[in-house]
Short mmCIF file of C-alpha atoms and ligand atoms in Angstrom, two decimals:
data_model
loop_
_atom_site.label_atom_id
_atom_site.label_comp_id
_atom_site.label_asym_id
_atom_site.label_seq_id
_atom_site.Cartn_x
_atom_site.Cartn_y
_atom_site.Cartn_z
CA MET A 102 76.96 99.57 51.31
CA HIS A 103 78.68 101.46 53.12
CA ALA A 104 82.63 100.80 52.25
CA LEU A 105 84.27 100.27 56.11
CA SER A 106 84.78 97.53 58.61
CA LEU A 107 86.46 96.64 61.78
CA SER A 108 88.33 93.56 62.05
CA ILE A 109 89.33 92.55 66.26
CA ASN A 110 91.51 89.34 66.98
CA LEU A 111 90.87 87.72 69.60
CA ASP A 112 94.15 85.64 69.58
CA LEU A 113 96.21 87.88 70.43
CA LEU A 114 94.10 89.82 72.60
CA ALA A 115 94.33 86.54 74.16
CA GLU A 116 98.30 86.52 73.89
CA ASN A 117 98.16 89.86 75.84
CA ILE A 118 96.87 88.96 78.35
CA ARG A 119 99.39 85.75 78.54
CA ASN A 120 102.75 88.74 78.17
CA LEU A 121 100.76 90.69 81.02
CA ARG A 122 99.61 87.78 83.21
CA GLN A 123 103.89 86.63 83.18
CA GLN A 124 105.29 89.84 84.73
CA LEU A 125 102.80 89.96 86.64
CA ASP A 126 102.78 89.83 90.88
CA PRO A 127 101.02 87.03 90.59
CA LYS A 128 98.63 87.78 93.87
CA SER A 129 98.04 90.97 91.27
CA GLN A 130 94.26 90.50 90.18
CA ILE A 131 94.58 91.59 85.84
CA ILE A 132 91.19 94.67 86.76
CA PHE A 133 90.40 95.53 82.89
CA VAL A 134 89.01 98.25 82.17
CA VAL A 135 86.10 97.81 78.48
CA LYS A 136 85.06 101.01 79.09
CA SER A 137 83.76 103.06 75.82
CA ASP A 138 82.03 100.00 74.58
CA ALA A 139 85.12 98.38 75.33
CA TYR A 140 87.40 100.83 73.87
CA GLY A 141 85.65 101.09 70.77
CA HIS A 142 86.31 97.27 70.33
CA GLY A 143 83.08 95.84 71.46
CA ILE A 144 82.45 94.80 74.85
CA PRO A 145 81.02 91.45 74.81
CA GLU A 146 83.02 89.76 72.50
CA ILE A 147 86.39 91.58 74.08
CA VAL A 148 85.20 90.44 77.76
CA ARG A 149 84.39 86.78 76.98
CA ARG A 150 87.65 86.00 75.24
CA ALA A 151 89.07 87.90 78.22
CA TYR A 152 87.23 85.72 81.23
CA ALA A 153 87.66 82.87 78.91
CA GLU A 154 91.38 83.37 78.87
CA GLY A 155 91.37 83.63 83.07
CA VAL A 156 90.56 87.23 83.10
CA THR A 157 87.50 87.99 86.56
CA TRP A 158 87.47 91.74 87.24
CA PHE A 159 86.74 93.92 84.17
CA ALA A 160 86.34 97.61 85.45
CA VAL A 161 83.33 100.46 83.54
CA ALA A 162 82.57 104.25 83.72
CA TYR A 163 79.18 103.80 83.63
CA PHE A 164 76.43 101.03 85.44
CA GLU A 165 74.66 100.64 81.45
CA GLU A 166 78.79 99.37 80.70
CA ALA A 167 78.15 97.41 83.25
CA LEU A 168 75.40 95.44 82.96
CA GLN A 169 76.49 94.75 79.80
CA VAL A 170 79.88 93.19 80.71
CA ARG A 171 76.98 91.69 83.54
CA GLU A 172 75.55 89.23 80.42
CA ALA A 173 78.39 88.71 78.24
CA ALA A 174 80.62 87.17 82.23
CA PRO A 175 78.33 86.09 83.99
CA HIS A 176 80.17 85.28 87.09
CA ALA A 177 82.66 87.96 87.08
CA ASP A 178 84.14 90.99 88.95
CA ILE A 179 82.89 94.52 87.85
CA LEU A 180 83.94 98.04 89.09
CA VAL A 181 82.02 100.87 87.66
CA LEU A 182 85.22 103.83 88.25
CA GLY A 183 82.62 106.32 88.68
CA PRO A 184 80.06 106.83 90.64
CA ILE A 185 76.66 105.14 90.33
CA SER A 186 73.03 106.09 90.28
CA PRO A 187 70.76 106.35 93.25
CA GLU A 188 68.28 104.18 91.07
CA GLU A 189 70.85 101.49 89.88
CA VAL A 190 72.33 100.52 93.55
CA PRO A 191 69.21 97.77 93.33
CA GLU A 192 70.22 95.92 90.46
CA SER A 193 73.70 96.26 92.06
CA ILE A 194 73.57 94.39 94.40
CA GLU A 195 71.18 92.46 92.64
CA LYS A 196 73.90 91.87 89.86
CA ASN A 197 76.97 91.91 91.82
CA ILE A 198 78.53 94.99 90.69
CA THR A 199 80.55 97.17 92.61
CA PRO A 200 80.93 100.75 92.16
CA ILE A 201 82.65 103.00 93.24
CA VAL A 202 82.20 106.02 95.85
CA VAL A 203 83.52 109.36 96.14
CA ASP A 204 82.21 111.54 99.05
CA PRO A 205 80.28 111.04 102.18
CA ASP A 206 76.88 111.80 100.99
CA HIS A 207 77.55 109.68 98.32
CA ALA A 208 78.10 107.13 100.17
CA LYS A 209 74.74 107.81 103.13
CA THR A 210 72.89 108.04 100.02
CA LEU A 211 73.26 105.02 97.82
CA ALA A 212 73.28 102.63 101.56
CA GLY A 213 69.87 104.65 102.35
CA ILE A 214 68.93 102.10 99.30
CA ALA A 215 71.21 99.16 100.07
CA ALA A 216 69.54 99.72 103.56
CA GLN A 217 65.39 99.04 101.72
CA GLN A 218 67.00 96.56 100.43
CA GLY A 219 68.29 94.98 103.49
CA LYS A 220 70.96 93.36 101.64
CA PRO A 221 75.04 95.95 102.26
CA LEU A 222 76.16 97.03 98.84
CA ARG A 223 79.66 96.16 98.19
CA ALA A 224 82.03 99.50 96.97
CA HIS A 225 85.45 100.05 96.33
CA ILE A 226 86.82 103.67 98.27
CA LYS A 227 89.03 105.75 94.76
CA ILE A 228 91.26 108.39 96.66
CA ASP A 229 91.80 111.59 94.72
CA THR A 230 95.50 110.98 95.18
CA GLY A 231 96.58 114.10 92.80
CA MET A 232 94.28 113.40 90.08
CA GLY A 233 91.80 115.95 90.93
CA ARG A 234 88.62 114.49 90.00
CA MET A 235 86.95 111.78 91.96
CA GLY A 236 87.06 110.49 95.56
CA PRO A 237 88.17 112.72 99.10
CA LEU A 238 91.47 114.08 98.61
CA GLU A 239 93.76 112.78 100.39
CA SER A 240 95.07 114.97 103.06
CA ASP A 241 95.59 116.19 107.46
CA ASP A 242 91.81 115.79 107.17
CA THR A 243 91.00 112.79 107.47
CA SER A 244 86.85 113.06 108.38
CA ASP A 245 85.17 112.07 105.05
CA ILE A 246 87.45 108.77 105.01
CA LYS A 247 86.69 108.48 108.11
CA ALA A 248 83.41 108.72 106.64
CA ILE A 249 82.22 107.15 103.52
CA LEU A 250 84.08 104.26 106.56
CA ASN A 251 81.75 104.31 108.64
CA THR A 252 78.79 104.56 106.08
CA GLU A 253 76.78 101.71 107.72
CA GLY A 254 74.99 100.25 104.80
CA LEU A 255 78.31 99.71 102.47
CA GLU A 256 80.93 97.85 103.49
CA ILE A 257 83.60 98.34 101.55
CA THR A 258 85.98 96.42 99.95
CA GLY A 259 88.51 97.73 97.75
CA ILE A 260 90.53 100.76 98.12
CA CYS A 261 91.90 102.67 94.71
CA SER A 262 94.03 105.94 93.15
CA HIS A 263 94.88 107.23 89.81
CA LEU A 264 97.69 108.59 88.58
CA ALA A 265 97.80 111.47 86.22
CA THR A 266 101.15 111.38 85.42
CA VAL A 267 104.85 109.02 85.27
CA ASP A 268 106.55 110.66 83.83
CA LEU A 269 110.06 109.51 83.55
CA LYS A 270 111.70 113.34 84.21
CA ARG A 271 109.90 114.04 87.29
CA PRO A 272 109.60 110.85 89.56
CA TRP A 273 108.05 113.18 92.44
CA LEU A 274 105.19 112.95 90.65
CA GLN A 275 103.48 109.88 90.72
CA GLU A 276 106.65 108.78 94.20
CA LYS A 277 104.19 111.54 95.60
CA GLN A 278 100.41 110.46 94.99
CA HIS A 279 101.43 106.55 95.65
CA GLU A 280 102.73 108.02 98.59
CA ARG A 281 99.21 109.38 99.56
CA PHE A 282 97.84 105.87 98.52
CA VAL A 283 99.97 104.01 101.58
CA LYS A 284 98.83 106.80 103.59
CA ALA A 285 95.14 106.12 102.50
CA TYR A 286 95.17 102.56 102.27
CA THR A 287 96.94 102.91 105.77
CA LEU A 288 93.97 104.64 107.30
CA ALA A 289 90.86 103.01 105.56
CA GLU A 290 92.42 99.64 106.26
CA ALA A 291 92.62 100.64 110.09
CA ILE A 292 89.04 102.33 110.47
CA SER A 293 87.61 98.62 108.53
CA GLY A 294 89.80 96.17 110.41
CA ARG A 295 90.85 94.42 107.63
CA ARG A 296 92.69 94.48 104.82
CA LEU A 297 91.23 95.68 101.75
CA MET A 298 91.57 95.25 98.28
CA ARG A 299 94.21 97.18 97.12
CA HIS A 300 94.27 98.88 93.38
CA PHE A 301 96.75 101.21 92.11
CA CYS A 302 98.30 101.65 87.95
CA SER A 303 96.68 101.48 85.05
CA SER A 304 99.08 100.56 81.53
CA ARG A 305 101.38 103.43 81.99
CA GLY A 306 102.34 102.62 85.82
CA ILE A 307 102.04 98.66 85.35
CA GLN A 308 104.54 99.89 82.90
CA TYR A 309 106.84 101.48 85.31
CA TYR A 310 106.30 100.34 88.91
CA PRO A 311 106.55 97.14 89.21
CA GLU A 312 106.24 97.34 92.75
CA TRP A 313 102.37 98.60 92.77
CA ASP A 314 101.51 96.15 91.49
CA TYR A 315 99.25 95.11 95.61
CA ASP A 316 95.91 92.98 94.52
CA GLY A 317 95.08 94.37 91.67
CA VAL A 318 95.55 96.12 88.31
CA ARG A 319 94.16 98.46 85.66
CA PRO A 320 94.91 98.00 81.72
CA GLY A 321 92.98 99.39 79.13
CA ILE A 322 94.89 100.63 76.14
CA LEU A 323 97.90 98.17 76.80
CA LEU A 324 95.68 94.91 76.73
CA TYR A 325 94.47 96.53 73.07
CA GLY A 326 97.88 96.33 71.97
CA TYR A 327 98.86 100.01 72.76
CA GLY A 328 101.05 102.22 75.70
CA CYS A 329 104.25 99.98 75.49
CA ASN A 330 105.55 101.69 72.25
CA ASP A 331 110.10 101.72 73.84
CA PRO A 332 111.35 97.79 73.86
CA ARG A 333 111.84 97.74 76.86
CA MET A 334 108.86 98.57 78.46
CA ARG A 335 107.98 95.35 81.39
CA VAL A 336 105.02 94.24 78.64
CA GLN A 337 105.16 94.17 75.34
CA THR A 338 100.91 93.32 73.57
CA LYS A 339 99.74 93.57 69.89
CA PRO A 340 96.88 96.40 68.58
CA LEU A 341 93.98 94.05 68.53
CA LEU A 342 91.98 96.09 66.25
CA GLN A 343 92.49 96.81 61.83
CA MET A 344 90.09 99.45 60.39
CA HIS A 345 89.60 99.07 57.14
CA SER A 346 87.31 100.14 53.40
CA ARG A 347 87.46 100.85 50.32
CA VAL A 348 88.51 103.30 46.86
CA MET A 349 85.16 104.03 45.23
CA GLN A 350 86.42 105.99 42.02
CA VAL A 351 90.06 106.51 40.91
CA LYS A 352 91.05 109.55 39.64
CA ARG A 353 93.71 110.98 37.20
CA VAL A 354 93.70 115.14 37.99
CA PRO A 355 97.10 117.16 36.04
CA GLU A 356 99.39 118.88 38.27
CA GLY A 357 98.01 121.53 40.47
CA THR A 358 93.83 120.36 40.34
CA PRO A 359 92.52 121.56 43.58
CA ILE A 360 91.52 118.31 46.40
CA GLY A 361 88.43 118.44 48.84
CA TYR A 362 87.49 121.86 50.77
CA TYR A 363 88.78 124.76 50.96
CA SER A 364 90.88 124.16 48.42
CA SER A 365 94.04 122.77 50.91
CA TYR A 366 95.69 120.44 48.75
CA ARG A 367 96.43 120.73 45.22
CA THR A 368 98.31 118.44 43.56
CA THR A 369 102.12 119.07 43.04
CA ARG A 370 102.38 116.90 39.91
CA ALA A 371 100.24 114.68 37.11
CA THR A 372 99.16 112.24 39.80
CA GLN A 373 95.78 110.19 41.20
CA ILE A 374 94.39 110.37 43.72
CA ALA A 375 91.47 107.60 45.34
CA ILE A 376 88.91 108.00 47.11
CA VAL A 377 87.64 106.09 50.06
CA GLY A 378 84.69 105.33 51.72
CA THR A 379 85.44 107.14 56.06
CA GLY A 380 84.93 110.57 57.51
CA TYR A 381 84.61 112.16 60.62
CA ALA A 382 80.71 110.72 60.98
CA ASP A 383 82.86 107.54 60.80
CA GLY A 384 85.49 108.50 63.67
CA TYR A 385 87.79 109.30 60.75
CA LEU A 386 89.28 112.74 63.05
CA ARG A 387 89.23 115.87 60.47
CA SER A 388 92.46 117.08 61.86
CA LEU A 389 94.18 114.20 59.81
CA SER A 390 93.50 116.82 57.19
CA ASN A 391 96.62 116.91 55.18
CA ARG A 392 98.04 114.84 57.86
CA GLY A 393 96.45 110.79 57.39
CA GLU A 394 97.97 108.36 55.40
CA ALA A 395 96.63 105.42 54.73
CA LEU A 396 97.77 101.38 53.45
CA VAL A 397 96.77 100.83 50.22
CA ASN A 398 97.83 97.66 47.35
CA GLY A 399 101.44 97.56 50.04
CA THR A 400 101.75 101.54 49.16
CA ARG A 401 102.23 104.16 52.13
CA VAL A 402 99.93 107.17 50.59
CA PRO A 403 98.73 110.19 51.93
CA VAL A 404 95.69 111.27 53.21
CA VAL A 405 95.55 115.25 51.09
CA GLY A 406 93.00 117.49 51.73
CA ARG A 407 89.71 118.79 54.37
CA ILE A 408 89.20 114.80 55.29
CA SER A 409 84.93 114.97 54.43
CA MET A 410 82.15 113.95 56.14
CA ASN A 411 81.71 110.36 54.50
CA TRP A 412 84.66 110.43 52.37
CA ILE A 413 88.77 111.38 52.33
CA THR A 414 90.59 110.94 49.30
CA LEU A 415 94.54 110.05 49.48
CA ASP A 416 97.39 110.98 46.76
CA LEU A 417 98.12 107.58 44.42
CA GLY A 418 100.83 108.66 43.06
CA PRO A 419 101.40 109.11 38.47
CA ASP A 420 102.51 104.66 38.80
CA LEU A 421 100.41 103.44 41.62
CA ASP A 422 98.01 100.06 39.93
CA CYS A 423 94.88 101.05 42.44
CA LYS A 424 91.48 101.18 41.31
CA ALA A 425 88.02 100.84 42.32
CA GLY A 426 86.99 97.25 45.33
CA ASP A 427 90.62 97.85 45.70
CA GLU A 428 91.59 97.23 49.70
CA VAL A 429 92.39 100.52 51.45
CA VAL A 430 93.69 99.71 55.30
CA LEU A 431 93.14 102.52 58.02
CA ILE A 432 94.24 101.45 60.69
CA GLY A 433 96.99 97.81 60.85
CA ALA A 434 99.40 96.35 58.57
CA GLN A 435 99.36 95.77 55.12
CA ASN A 436 102.34 94.10 54.03
CA GLU A 437 105.92 95.68 55.72
CA ASN A 438 103.94 98.27 56.55
CA GLU A 439 101.96 100.30 59.29
CA VAL A 440 99.63 102.52 60.47
CA TRP A 441 97.87 102.14 63.88
CA ALA A 442 96.20 104.64 66.36
CA ASP A 443 99.36 105.87 68.26
CA TRP A 444 101.17 107.47 65.40
CA LEU A 445 97.71 108.13 63.71
CA GLY A 446 96.47 109.74 66.84
CA ARG A 447 100.42 111.77 67.14
CA ARG A 448 99.80 112.88 63.66
CA ALA A 449 95.72 114.35 64.33
CA GLY A 450 97.13 116.30 67.85
CA THR A 451 95.73 113.49 69.89
CA ILE A 452 96.40 109.80 71.89
CA ALA A 453 95.68 106.50 70.27
CA TYR A 454 92.97 105.95 73.25
CA GLU A 455 90.51 108.98 71.48
CA ILE A 456 91.54 108.11 67.77
CA LEU A 457 89.77 104.29 68.49
CA THR A 458 86.65 104.75 70.63
CA ALA A 459 85.58 107.90 68.72
CA ILE A 460 85.23 105.01 65.78
CA HIS A 461 81.80 104.90 65.06
CA PRO A 462 80.30 102.26 67.18
CA ARG A 463 77.68 101.07 63.96
CA ILE A 464 80.99 100.69 61.65
CA PRO A 465 80.49 96.34 61.68
CA ARG A 466 83.50 94.24 63.55
CA SER A 467 84.27 91.21 62.45
CA TYR A 468 86.04 89.18 64.72
CA SER A 469 88.51 86.17 64.82
C1 PLP B 139 90.44 104.75 86.99
C2 PLP B 139 90.76 104.29 85.90
N1 PLP B 139 91.52 103.55 86.33
C3 PLP B 139 92.38 102.53 84.65
C4 PLP B 139 92.44 103.20 82.96
C5 PLP B 139 92.59 102.87 82.27
O1 PLP B 139 93.67 103.50 81.90
P1 PLP B 139 94.71 102.77 80.77
O2 PLP B 139 93.44 102.86 79.24
O3 PLP B 139 96.23 103.67 80.67
O4 PLP B 139 95.67 101.89 81.18
C6 PLP B 139 91.18 105.05 83.43
C7 PLP B 139 91.57 105.43 81.97
O5 PLP B 139 90.85 106.34 82.30
C8 PLP B 139 90.50 104.82 84.62
O6 PLP B 139 90.24 106.22 84.61
#
């Protein structure tokens, strides 16, 4: 039996949503980013609970994910943050899924299919204000933005952009992006002759720029409990997801015992080694070799040796009372000790996002 499991506390999600709502401009919608299976937390349960807590907008990366959201929340608004393909247009119209359009050709192609359906496709336009990713570049050449807005069969209802940087030491970077966004929506609204739904900030922008709440914000990581490590930040949230496993064997070994592939660790004293059921095949990153830590029976212990595909090894020290079957917290809290995804991310040279989304979807999840 696989020893690994995830527990996800939906009451904490509800609390996180309320904490964000309280700080947000009341006119601003929460567009909850649930792409990549809700950052590894599971789309259906996360969306259902968020919707029950009053979140009516959700954003995903791909059309397939939008269909999953639609099943969980039949009346929600759904935004696809990436370009959809022409085959996805009829179902987008039928299921009220709002894609992003990224250039005039894309707009024309989608509109062509919509025309065959005899119904307009509602879409948002994404402007590249400095991310260098999707959408027309905001510049003096406004022809692409104009062409998209004037595409017949397409009903542009919103405009957005994505911050590449929120750097408090170099605020001009995000300020420049914002300036471009203002220019773009001013132009777009003049062309379309109506007010569009404007949305600009993801988690870090939300924390530092309340004046940019606009008509919507697109939090992801913040609602999963990260991106608020400074207590002075505007919104405080708590992690929902904990990852547990079990000790499979405890072994007493002498000083100098090599541990794991290529003996990258040797015990420095007579000690106990615990073998624990998880490895890189589960998403426990190999870069945590000799760098991770876990919680066992109220004690924080180091991950030693290389992470292998299905097992990791912990150095328990000589005295810890531990036996096969005992619980190991890989992400989460035990007594007063905590190991969270952002800390693991720093240890692995990455970010909480990658720690969470790397967790293999086959690992059983329980919700409370
Ligand atoms: C366009 C867009 N908006 C919002 C988000 C959410 O970002 P965060 O999780 O930092 O809040 C993402 C995430 O990658 C994104 O690509």
